[in-house]
Coordinates of C-alpha atoms in Angstrom, one line a residue:
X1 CA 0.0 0.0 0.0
X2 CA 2.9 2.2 1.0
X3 CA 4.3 2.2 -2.6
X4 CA 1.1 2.7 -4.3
X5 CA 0.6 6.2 -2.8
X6 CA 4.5 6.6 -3.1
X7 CA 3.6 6.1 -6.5
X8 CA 0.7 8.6 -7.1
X9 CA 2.9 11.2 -5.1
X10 CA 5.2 11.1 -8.1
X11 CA 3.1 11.2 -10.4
X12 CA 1.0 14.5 -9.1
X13 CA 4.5 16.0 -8.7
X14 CA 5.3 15.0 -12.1
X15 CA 2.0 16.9 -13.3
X16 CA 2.6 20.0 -11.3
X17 CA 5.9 20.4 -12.9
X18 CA 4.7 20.0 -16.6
X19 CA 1.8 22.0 -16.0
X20 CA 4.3 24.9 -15.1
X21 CA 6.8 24.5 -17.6
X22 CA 6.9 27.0 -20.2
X23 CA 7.3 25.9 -24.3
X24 CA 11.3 26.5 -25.4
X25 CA 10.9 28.6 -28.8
X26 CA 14.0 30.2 -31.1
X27 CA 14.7 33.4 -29.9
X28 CA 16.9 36.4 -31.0
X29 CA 19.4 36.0 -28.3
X30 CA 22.6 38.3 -28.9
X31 CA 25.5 36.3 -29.5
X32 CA 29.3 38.1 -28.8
X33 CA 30.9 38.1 -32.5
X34 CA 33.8 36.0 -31.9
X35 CA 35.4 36.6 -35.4
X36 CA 36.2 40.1 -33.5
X37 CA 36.6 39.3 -29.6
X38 CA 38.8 36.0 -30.3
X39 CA 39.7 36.6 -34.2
X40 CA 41.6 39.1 -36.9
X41 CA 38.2 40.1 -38.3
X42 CA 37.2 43.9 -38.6
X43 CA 39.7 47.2 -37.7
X44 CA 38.6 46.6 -34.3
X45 CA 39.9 43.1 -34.2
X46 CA 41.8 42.0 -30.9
X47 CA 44.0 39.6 -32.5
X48 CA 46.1 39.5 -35.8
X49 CA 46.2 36.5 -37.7
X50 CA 50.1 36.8 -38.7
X51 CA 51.5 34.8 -35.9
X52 CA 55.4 35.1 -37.2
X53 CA 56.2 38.4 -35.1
X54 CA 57.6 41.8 -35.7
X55 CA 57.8 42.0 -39.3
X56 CA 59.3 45.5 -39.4
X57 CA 62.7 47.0 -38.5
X58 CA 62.1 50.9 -37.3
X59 CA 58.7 51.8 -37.7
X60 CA 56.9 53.0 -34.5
X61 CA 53.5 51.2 -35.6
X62 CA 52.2 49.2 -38.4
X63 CA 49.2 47.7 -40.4
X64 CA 48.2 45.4 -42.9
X65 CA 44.6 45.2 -43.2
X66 CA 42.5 43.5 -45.7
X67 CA 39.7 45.0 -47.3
X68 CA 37.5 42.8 -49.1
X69 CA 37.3 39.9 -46.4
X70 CA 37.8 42.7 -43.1
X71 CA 40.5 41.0 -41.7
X72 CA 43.3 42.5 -39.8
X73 CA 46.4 40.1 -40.7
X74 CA 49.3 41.8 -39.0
X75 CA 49.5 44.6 -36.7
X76 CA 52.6 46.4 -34.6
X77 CA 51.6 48.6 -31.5
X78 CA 48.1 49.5 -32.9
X79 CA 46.8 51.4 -30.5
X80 CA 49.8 53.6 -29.4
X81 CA 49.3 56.9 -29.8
X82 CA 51.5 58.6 -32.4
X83 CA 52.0 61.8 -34.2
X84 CA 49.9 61.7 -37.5
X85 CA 51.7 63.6 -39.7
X86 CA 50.0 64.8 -43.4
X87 CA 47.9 62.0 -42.7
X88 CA 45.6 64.2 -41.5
X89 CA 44.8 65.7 -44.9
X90 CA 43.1 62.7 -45.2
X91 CA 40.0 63.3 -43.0
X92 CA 40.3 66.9 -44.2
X93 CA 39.6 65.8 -48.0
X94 CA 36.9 63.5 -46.3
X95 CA 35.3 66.1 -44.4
X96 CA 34.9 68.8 -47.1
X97 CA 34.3 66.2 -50.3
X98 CA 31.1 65.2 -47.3
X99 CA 30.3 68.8 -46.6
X100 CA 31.0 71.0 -50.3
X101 CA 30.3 70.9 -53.6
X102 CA 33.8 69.5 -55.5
X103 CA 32.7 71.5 -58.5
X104 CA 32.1 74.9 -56.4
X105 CA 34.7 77.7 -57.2
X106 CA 36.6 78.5 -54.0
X107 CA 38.6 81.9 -53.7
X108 CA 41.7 82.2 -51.6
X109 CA 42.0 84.3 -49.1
X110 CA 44.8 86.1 -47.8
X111 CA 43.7 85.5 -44.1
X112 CA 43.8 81.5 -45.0
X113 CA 47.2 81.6 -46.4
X114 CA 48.3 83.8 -43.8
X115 CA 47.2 81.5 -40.9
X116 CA 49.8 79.2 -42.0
X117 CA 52.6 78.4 -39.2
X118 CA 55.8 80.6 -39.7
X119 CA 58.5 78.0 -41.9
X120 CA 55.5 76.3 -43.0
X121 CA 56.7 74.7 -47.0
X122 CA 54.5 75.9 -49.3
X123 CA 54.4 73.0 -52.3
X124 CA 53.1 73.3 -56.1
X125 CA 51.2 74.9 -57.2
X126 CA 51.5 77.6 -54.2
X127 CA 48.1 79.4 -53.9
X128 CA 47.8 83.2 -54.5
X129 CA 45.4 85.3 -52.9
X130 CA 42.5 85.7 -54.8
X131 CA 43.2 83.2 -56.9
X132 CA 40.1 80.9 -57.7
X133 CA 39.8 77.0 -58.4
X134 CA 37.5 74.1 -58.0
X135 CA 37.1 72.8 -54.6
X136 CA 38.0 69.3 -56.5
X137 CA 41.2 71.0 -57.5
X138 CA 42.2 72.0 -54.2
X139 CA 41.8 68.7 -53.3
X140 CA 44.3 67.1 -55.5
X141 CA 46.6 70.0 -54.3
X142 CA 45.7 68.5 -50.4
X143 CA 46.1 64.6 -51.2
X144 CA 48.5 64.0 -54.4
X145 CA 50.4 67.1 -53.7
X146 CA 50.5 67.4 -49.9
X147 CA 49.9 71.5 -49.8
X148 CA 49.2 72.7 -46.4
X149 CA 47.9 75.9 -48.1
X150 CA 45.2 74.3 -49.7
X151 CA 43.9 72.4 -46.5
X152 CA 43.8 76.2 -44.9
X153 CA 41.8 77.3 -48.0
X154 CA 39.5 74.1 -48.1
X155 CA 39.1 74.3 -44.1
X156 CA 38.3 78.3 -44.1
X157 CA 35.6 77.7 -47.5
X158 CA 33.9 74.6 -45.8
X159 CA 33.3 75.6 -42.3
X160 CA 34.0 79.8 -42.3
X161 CA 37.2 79.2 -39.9
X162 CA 40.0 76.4 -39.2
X163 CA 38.0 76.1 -35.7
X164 CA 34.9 75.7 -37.1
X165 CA 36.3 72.7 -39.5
X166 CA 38.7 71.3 -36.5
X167 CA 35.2 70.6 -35.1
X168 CA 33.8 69.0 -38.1
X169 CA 37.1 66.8 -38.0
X170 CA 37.0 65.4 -34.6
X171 CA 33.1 64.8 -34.9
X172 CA 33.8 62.9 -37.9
X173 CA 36.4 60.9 -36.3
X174 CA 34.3 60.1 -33.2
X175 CA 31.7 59.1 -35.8
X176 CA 33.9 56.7 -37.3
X177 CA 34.9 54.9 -34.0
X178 CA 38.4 56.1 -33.4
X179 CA 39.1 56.6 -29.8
X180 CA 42.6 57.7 -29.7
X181 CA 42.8 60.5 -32.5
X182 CA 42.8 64.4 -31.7
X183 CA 42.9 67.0 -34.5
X184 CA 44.5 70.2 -34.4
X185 CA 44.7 71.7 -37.3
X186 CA 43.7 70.3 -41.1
X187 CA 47.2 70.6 -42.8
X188 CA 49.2 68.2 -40.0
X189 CA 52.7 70.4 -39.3
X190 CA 53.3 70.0 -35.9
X191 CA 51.3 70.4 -32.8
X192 CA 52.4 68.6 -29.6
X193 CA 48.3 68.2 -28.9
X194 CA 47.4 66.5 -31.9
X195 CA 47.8 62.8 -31.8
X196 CA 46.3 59.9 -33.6
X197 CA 47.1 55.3 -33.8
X198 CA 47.6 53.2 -36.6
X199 CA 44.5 51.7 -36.0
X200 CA 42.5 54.9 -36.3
X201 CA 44.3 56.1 -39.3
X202 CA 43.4 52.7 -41.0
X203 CA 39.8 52.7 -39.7
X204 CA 40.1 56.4 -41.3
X205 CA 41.3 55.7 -44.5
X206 CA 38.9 52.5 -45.3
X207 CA 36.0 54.5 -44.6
X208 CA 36.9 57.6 -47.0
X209 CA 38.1 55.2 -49.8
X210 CA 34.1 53.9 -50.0
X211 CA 34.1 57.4 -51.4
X212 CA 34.5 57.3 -55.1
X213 CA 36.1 61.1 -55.3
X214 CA 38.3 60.2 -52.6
X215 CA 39.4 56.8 -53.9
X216 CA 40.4 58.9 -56.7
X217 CA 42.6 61.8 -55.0
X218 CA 44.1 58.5 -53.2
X219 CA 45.2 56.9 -56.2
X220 CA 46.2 59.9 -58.1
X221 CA 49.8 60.0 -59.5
X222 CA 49.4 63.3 -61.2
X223 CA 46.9 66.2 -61.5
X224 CA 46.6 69.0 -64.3
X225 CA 45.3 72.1 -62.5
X226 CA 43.3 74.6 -65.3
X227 CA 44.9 77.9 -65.9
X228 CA 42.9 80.3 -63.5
X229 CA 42.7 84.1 -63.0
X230 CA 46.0 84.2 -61.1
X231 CA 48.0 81.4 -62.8
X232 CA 48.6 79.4 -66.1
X233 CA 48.2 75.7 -66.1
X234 CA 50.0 73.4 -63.5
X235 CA 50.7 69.9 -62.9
X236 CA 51.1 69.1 -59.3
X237 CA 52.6 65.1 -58.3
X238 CA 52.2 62.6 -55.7
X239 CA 55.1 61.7 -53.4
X240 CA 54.3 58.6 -53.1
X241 CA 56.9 57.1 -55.5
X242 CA 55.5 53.6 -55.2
X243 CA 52.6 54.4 -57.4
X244 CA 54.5 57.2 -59.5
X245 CA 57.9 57.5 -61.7
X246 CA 58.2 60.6 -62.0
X247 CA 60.8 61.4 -59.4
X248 CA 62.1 58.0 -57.9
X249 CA 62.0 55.0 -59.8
X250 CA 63.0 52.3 -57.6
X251 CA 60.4 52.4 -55.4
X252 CA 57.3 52.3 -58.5
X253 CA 55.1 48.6 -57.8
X254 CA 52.3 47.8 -59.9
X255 CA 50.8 46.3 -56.6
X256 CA 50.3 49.7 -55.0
X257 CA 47.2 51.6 -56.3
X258 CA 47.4 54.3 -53.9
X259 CA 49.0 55.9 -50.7
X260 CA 49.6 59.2 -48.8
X261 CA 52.6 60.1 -47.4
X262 CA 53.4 62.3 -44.3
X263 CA 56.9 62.9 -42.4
X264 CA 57.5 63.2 -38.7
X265 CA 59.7 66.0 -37.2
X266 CA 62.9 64.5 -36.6
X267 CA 62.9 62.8 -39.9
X268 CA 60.7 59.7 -39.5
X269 CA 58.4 59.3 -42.3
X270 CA 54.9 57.5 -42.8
X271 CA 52.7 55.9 -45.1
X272 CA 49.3 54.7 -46.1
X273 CA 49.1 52.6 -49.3
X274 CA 46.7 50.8 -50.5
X275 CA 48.0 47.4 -53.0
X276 CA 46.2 44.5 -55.0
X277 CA 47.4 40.7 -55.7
X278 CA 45.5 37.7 -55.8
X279 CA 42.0 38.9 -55.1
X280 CA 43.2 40.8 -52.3
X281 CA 43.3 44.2 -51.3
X282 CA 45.4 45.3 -48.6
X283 CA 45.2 48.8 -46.8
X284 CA 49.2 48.7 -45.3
X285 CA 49.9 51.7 -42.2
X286 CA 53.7 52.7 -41.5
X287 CA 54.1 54.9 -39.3
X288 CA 57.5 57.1 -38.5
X289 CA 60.3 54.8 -40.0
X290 CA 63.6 55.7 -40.0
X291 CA 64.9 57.0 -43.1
X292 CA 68.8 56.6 -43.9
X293 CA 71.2 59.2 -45.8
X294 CA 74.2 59.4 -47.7
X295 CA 77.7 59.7 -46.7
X296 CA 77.0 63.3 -47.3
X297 CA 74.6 63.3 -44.6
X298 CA 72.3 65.6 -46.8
X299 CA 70.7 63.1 -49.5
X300 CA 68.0 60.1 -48.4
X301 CA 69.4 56.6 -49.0
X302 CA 66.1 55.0 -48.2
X303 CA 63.1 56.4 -47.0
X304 CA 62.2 53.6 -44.7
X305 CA 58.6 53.7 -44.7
X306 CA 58.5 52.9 -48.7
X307 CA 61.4 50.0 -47.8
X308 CA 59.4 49.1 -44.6
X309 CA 55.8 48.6 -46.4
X310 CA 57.3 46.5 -49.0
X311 CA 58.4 44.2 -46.5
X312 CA 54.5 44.1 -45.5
X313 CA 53.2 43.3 -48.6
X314 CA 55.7 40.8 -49.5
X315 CA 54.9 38.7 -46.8
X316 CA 51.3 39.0 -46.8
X317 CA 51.3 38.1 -50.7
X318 CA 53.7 35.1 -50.6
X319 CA 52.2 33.5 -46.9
X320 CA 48.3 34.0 -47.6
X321 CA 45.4 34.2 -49.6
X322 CA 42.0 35.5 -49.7
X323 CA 39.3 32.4 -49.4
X324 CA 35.2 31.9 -49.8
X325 CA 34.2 30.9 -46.6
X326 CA 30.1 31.2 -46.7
X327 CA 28.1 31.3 -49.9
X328 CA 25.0 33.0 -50.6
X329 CA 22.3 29.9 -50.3
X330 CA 24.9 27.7 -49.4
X331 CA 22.2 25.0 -47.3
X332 CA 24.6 24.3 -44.5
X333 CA 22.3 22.5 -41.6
X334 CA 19.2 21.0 -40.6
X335 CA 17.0 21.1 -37.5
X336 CA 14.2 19.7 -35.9
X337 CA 11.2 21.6 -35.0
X338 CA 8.8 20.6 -32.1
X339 CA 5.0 21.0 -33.6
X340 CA 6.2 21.1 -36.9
X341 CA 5.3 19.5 -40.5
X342 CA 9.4 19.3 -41.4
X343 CA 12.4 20.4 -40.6
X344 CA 14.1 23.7 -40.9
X345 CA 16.7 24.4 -43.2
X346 CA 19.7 26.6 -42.8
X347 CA 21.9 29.0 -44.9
X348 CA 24.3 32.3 -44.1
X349 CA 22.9 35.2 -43.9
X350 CA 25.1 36.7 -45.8
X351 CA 28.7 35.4 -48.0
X352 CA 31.9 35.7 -46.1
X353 CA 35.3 35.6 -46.9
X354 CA 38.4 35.3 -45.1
X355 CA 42.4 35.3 -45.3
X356 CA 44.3 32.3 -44.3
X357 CA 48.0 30.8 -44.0
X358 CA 48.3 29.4 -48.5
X359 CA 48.1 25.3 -47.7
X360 CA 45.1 25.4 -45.1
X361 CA 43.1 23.0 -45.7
X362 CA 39.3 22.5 -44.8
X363 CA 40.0 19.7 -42.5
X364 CA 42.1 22.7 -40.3
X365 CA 38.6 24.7 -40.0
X366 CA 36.7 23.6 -37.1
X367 CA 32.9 24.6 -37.7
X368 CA 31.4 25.5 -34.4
X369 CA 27.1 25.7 -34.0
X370 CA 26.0 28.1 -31.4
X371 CA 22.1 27.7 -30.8
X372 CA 19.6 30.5 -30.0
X373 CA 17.4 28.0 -28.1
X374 CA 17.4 24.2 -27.3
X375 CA 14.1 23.3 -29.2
X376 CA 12.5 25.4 -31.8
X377 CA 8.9 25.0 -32.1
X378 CA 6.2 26.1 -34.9
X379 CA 6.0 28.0 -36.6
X380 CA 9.4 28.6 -37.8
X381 CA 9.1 31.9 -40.1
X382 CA 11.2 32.3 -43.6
X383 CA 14.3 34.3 -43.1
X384 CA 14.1 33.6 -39.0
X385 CA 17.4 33.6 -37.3
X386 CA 18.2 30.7 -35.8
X387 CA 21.6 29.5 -34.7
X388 CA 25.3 31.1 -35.3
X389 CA 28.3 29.5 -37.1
X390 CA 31.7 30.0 -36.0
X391 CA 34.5 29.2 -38.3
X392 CA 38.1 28.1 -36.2
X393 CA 41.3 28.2 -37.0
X394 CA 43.1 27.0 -34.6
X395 CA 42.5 29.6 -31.2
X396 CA 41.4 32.3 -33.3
X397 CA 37.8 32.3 -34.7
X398 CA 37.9 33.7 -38.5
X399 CA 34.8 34.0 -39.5
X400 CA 31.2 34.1 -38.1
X401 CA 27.6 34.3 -39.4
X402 CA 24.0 34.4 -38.2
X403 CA 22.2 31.4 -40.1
X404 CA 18.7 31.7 -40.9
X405 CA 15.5 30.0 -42.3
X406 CA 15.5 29.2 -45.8
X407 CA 12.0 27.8 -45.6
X408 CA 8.9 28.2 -43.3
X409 CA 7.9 25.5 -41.1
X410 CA 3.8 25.6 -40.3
X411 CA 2.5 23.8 -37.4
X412 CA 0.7 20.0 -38.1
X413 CA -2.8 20.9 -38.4
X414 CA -4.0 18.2 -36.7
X415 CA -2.8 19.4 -33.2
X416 CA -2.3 22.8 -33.9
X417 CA -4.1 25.6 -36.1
X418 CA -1.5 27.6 -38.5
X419 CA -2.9 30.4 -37.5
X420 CA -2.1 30.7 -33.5
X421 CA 0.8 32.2 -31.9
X422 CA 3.7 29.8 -30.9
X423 CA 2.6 30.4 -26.9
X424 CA -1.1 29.2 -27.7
X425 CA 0.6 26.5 -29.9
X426 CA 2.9 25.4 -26.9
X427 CA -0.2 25.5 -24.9
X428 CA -2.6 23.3 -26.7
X429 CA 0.2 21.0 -26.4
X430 CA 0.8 20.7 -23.2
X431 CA -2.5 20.6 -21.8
X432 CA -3.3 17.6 -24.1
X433 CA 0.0 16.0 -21.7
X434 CA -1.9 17.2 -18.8
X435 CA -4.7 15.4 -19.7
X436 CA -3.2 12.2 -20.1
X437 CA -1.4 12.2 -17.1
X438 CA -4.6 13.4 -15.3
X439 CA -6.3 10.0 -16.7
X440 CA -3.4 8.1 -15.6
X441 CA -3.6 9.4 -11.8
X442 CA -7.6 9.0 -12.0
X443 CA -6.9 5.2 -12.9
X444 CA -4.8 4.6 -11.2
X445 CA -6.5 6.2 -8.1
X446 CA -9.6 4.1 -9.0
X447 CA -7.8 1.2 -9.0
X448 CA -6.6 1.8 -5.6
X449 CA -9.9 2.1 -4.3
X450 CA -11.7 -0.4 -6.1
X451 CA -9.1 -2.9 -4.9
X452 CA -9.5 -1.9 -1.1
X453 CA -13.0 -2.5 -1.1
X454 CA -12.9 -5.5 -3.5
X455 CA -10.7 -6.8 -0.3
X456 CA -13.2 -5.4 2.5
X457 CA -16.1 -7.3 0.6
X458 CA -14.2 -10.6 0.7
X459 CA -13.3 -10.4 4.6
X460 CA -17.0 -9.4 5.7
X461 CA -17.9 -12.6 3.3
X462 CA -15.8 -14.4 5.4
X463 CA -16.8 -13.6 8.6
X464 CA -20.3 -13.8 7.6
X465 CA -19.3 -17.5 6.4
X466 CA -17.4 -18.4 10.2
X467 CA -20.9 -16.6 12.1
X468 CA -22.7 -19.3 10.3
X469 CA -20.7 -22.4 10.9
X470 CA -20.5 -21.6 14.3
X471 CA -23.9 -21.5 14.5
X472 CA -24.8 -24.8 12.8
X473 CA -21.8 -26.6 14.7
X474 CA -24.6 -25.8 17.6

């Protein structure tokens, strides 16, 4: 008797507990982007996937960041802070191709000119007051040419003053995500306040070269300036010789497609170029490399930073390449759905590609499935997130994706109408289980009882049956 009702205690507990328990449905639970946090993806990366060292010899910081798949392959104190050099004409061409009209005429002032720092160099084509020119022109003068007169002119036309456009700067660098880069001034010459990171400058520059007009003052080896009302036609050059002959030969490579060069006081100079090779495109930072000289002490020998980034590319070209990890549509898993007429199937959400070591093979990727949810019940919409694929290789996670629905899974109609929401679904379920077990207690609790009196009927018949043979024995 004792482990009957033993029994039908477990059983009512076993009720109470399903009758509180709630239906487990997919949910849009955020999920940390490991790619980033524990990978090389995105400016922001924590890691690098180059795991052979220092690569460079002198240069304070360094880059080599990969465009089409985001990846950050190799990277030397990114986040220190360090002096940017001309590479600030780079968010001033950013700011003012975003804030003016490149065809407007702009007029040079005296006042802009004269703002200058005292010693300031004055480059081609050397601006004369009340002289007038395309803001597009001026532009080519700031980028390919360098001229720290133009960025006064550009600064003073777009924003009425250099503090006006200073704000404009640093908004548009907050804007962008840098956290480590101050501007003081739009032309770069020195200012002990202004300070700046590789990382910045790289998130920087990849951002502005989306920018068609940009792109194009990046790349530019040359640009013929119109005759205007104070000046016959000019050519004005790029000085980064990597992309140019014109001056230096030795440096020219057919990978590089574009770059901005900037030198340090004290002699250290920097770069920003951009290069292409085997479906890649890398975005390479050097900054403040030690240049060399002649026995003279007077001439360059090497520059360093044009030496130093062709180590960088080098490297990157010969040791990896560029590879298709997720496909558009590419059906990549299957799962179960509780309620449901079928399964749902999986693909990206979007393609992805990544840079790895040349000779990985797929066998050294380790696919890792991080679920939303334990069970995913109907309906299961089209296009509904559901789980997260993480790519591995080896500790650091190089690539990740949301997967979603590529086909909508309806609740079976014969327990659950298509049109209810998953909760009412879940319901109905559930209270179809509590019915059942409440059946099972009843019977069983009927049995109980009719087996205790089935037993009390029997021992009154029995006694009955002793009364009357006592009698009769009389």
């Amino acid at each position: 008797m004792k482990k009957i009702r033993a029994f039908c205690l477990f059983l009512a507990a076993a009720l109470t507990v399903l009758l509180l328990s709630p239906g487990v449905a997919a949910q849009d639970i955020p999920t940390a982007d490991q790619s980033v946090l524990s990978g090389c993806h995105s400016v922001d990366a924590a890691m690098q996937l180059n795991e052979q060292g220092k690569l460079t010899e002198t240069a304070k910081a360094a880059i080599v960041y990969e465009r089409n798949s985001d990846t950050m392959i190799y990277a030397h104190n990114p986040d220190q802070r360090i002096y940017p050099t001309s590479m600030v004409k780079l968010m001033t061409a950013l700011v003012a191709i975003e804030k003016g009209d490149p065809q407007a005429k702009v007029k040079v002032t005296k006042r802009a000119i004269s703002d200058l720092p005292l010693g300031a160099a004055v480059v081609k084509p050397k601006l004369e007051p009340g002289e007038e020119l395309t803001l597009e022109d001026l532009l080519y003068c700031l980028v390919a040419a360098s001229a720290n007169d133009a960025a006064m002119v550009i600064a003073e036309y777009i924003a009425g003053s250099q503090d006006a456009f200073l704000t404009m700067m640093n908004q548009k660098a907050q804007e962008l995500g840098c956290k480590d880069t101050v501007f003081t001034n739009p032309h770069g010459l020195h200012d002990p306040n202004m300070y700046t990171t590789a990382r910045d400058l790289c998130r920087i520059t990849d951002a502005a070269l989306d920018n068609e007009l940009f792109k194009a003052l990046f790349c530019a080896d040359s640009h013929v300036i119109p005759a205007t009302n104070k000046c016959e036609e000019r050519t004005v050059y790029t000085g980064n010789h990597m992309i140019s002959k014109a001056e230096i030969k030795k440096y020219y490579d057919p990978r590089v497609t574009g770059g901005k060069t900037g030198t340090v006081d004290g002699g250290g100079r920097c770069l920003i170029a951009t290069s292409e090779q085997g479906g890649m495109e890398l975005l390479t930072v050097v900054m403040d490399a030690k240049p060399t000289y002649e026995p003279n002490g007077l001439a360059l020998a090497t520059f360093g930073s044009f030496e130093e980034t062709t180590v960088l590319m080098n490297h990157v070209f010969a040791n990896y390449t560029c590879r298709q990890i997720f496909y558009e549509g590419q059906i990549v898993s299957q799962y179960p759905v509780s309620g449901g007429a079928n399964s749902a199937v999986t693909i990206p959400a979007r393609g992805a590609s990544t840079v790895l070591p040349v000779g990985v093979e797929k066998d050294q990727l380790n696919w890792v499935y991080t679920n939303y949810a334990t069970t995913l019940t109907a309906p299961v919409e089209k296009g509904q997130r559901i789980s997260v694929l993480q790519v591995w290789y080896g500790s650091k996670c190089v690539a990740q994706t949301d997967l979603v629905a590529v086909n909508a899974v309806k609740a079976q109609t014969e327990y659950i109408q298509t049109e209810r929401s998953d909760g009412e679904n879940a319901g109905k379920v559930w209270l179809i289980v509590a019915i059942v077990l409440v059946a099972v207690v009843v019977l069983v609790g009927g049995s109980i009882v009719a087996l205790r009196w089935t037993r009390r009927f029997r021992l009154n018949a029995r006694r009955r049956s002793r009364r009357a043979d006592r009698r009769r024995s009389r």
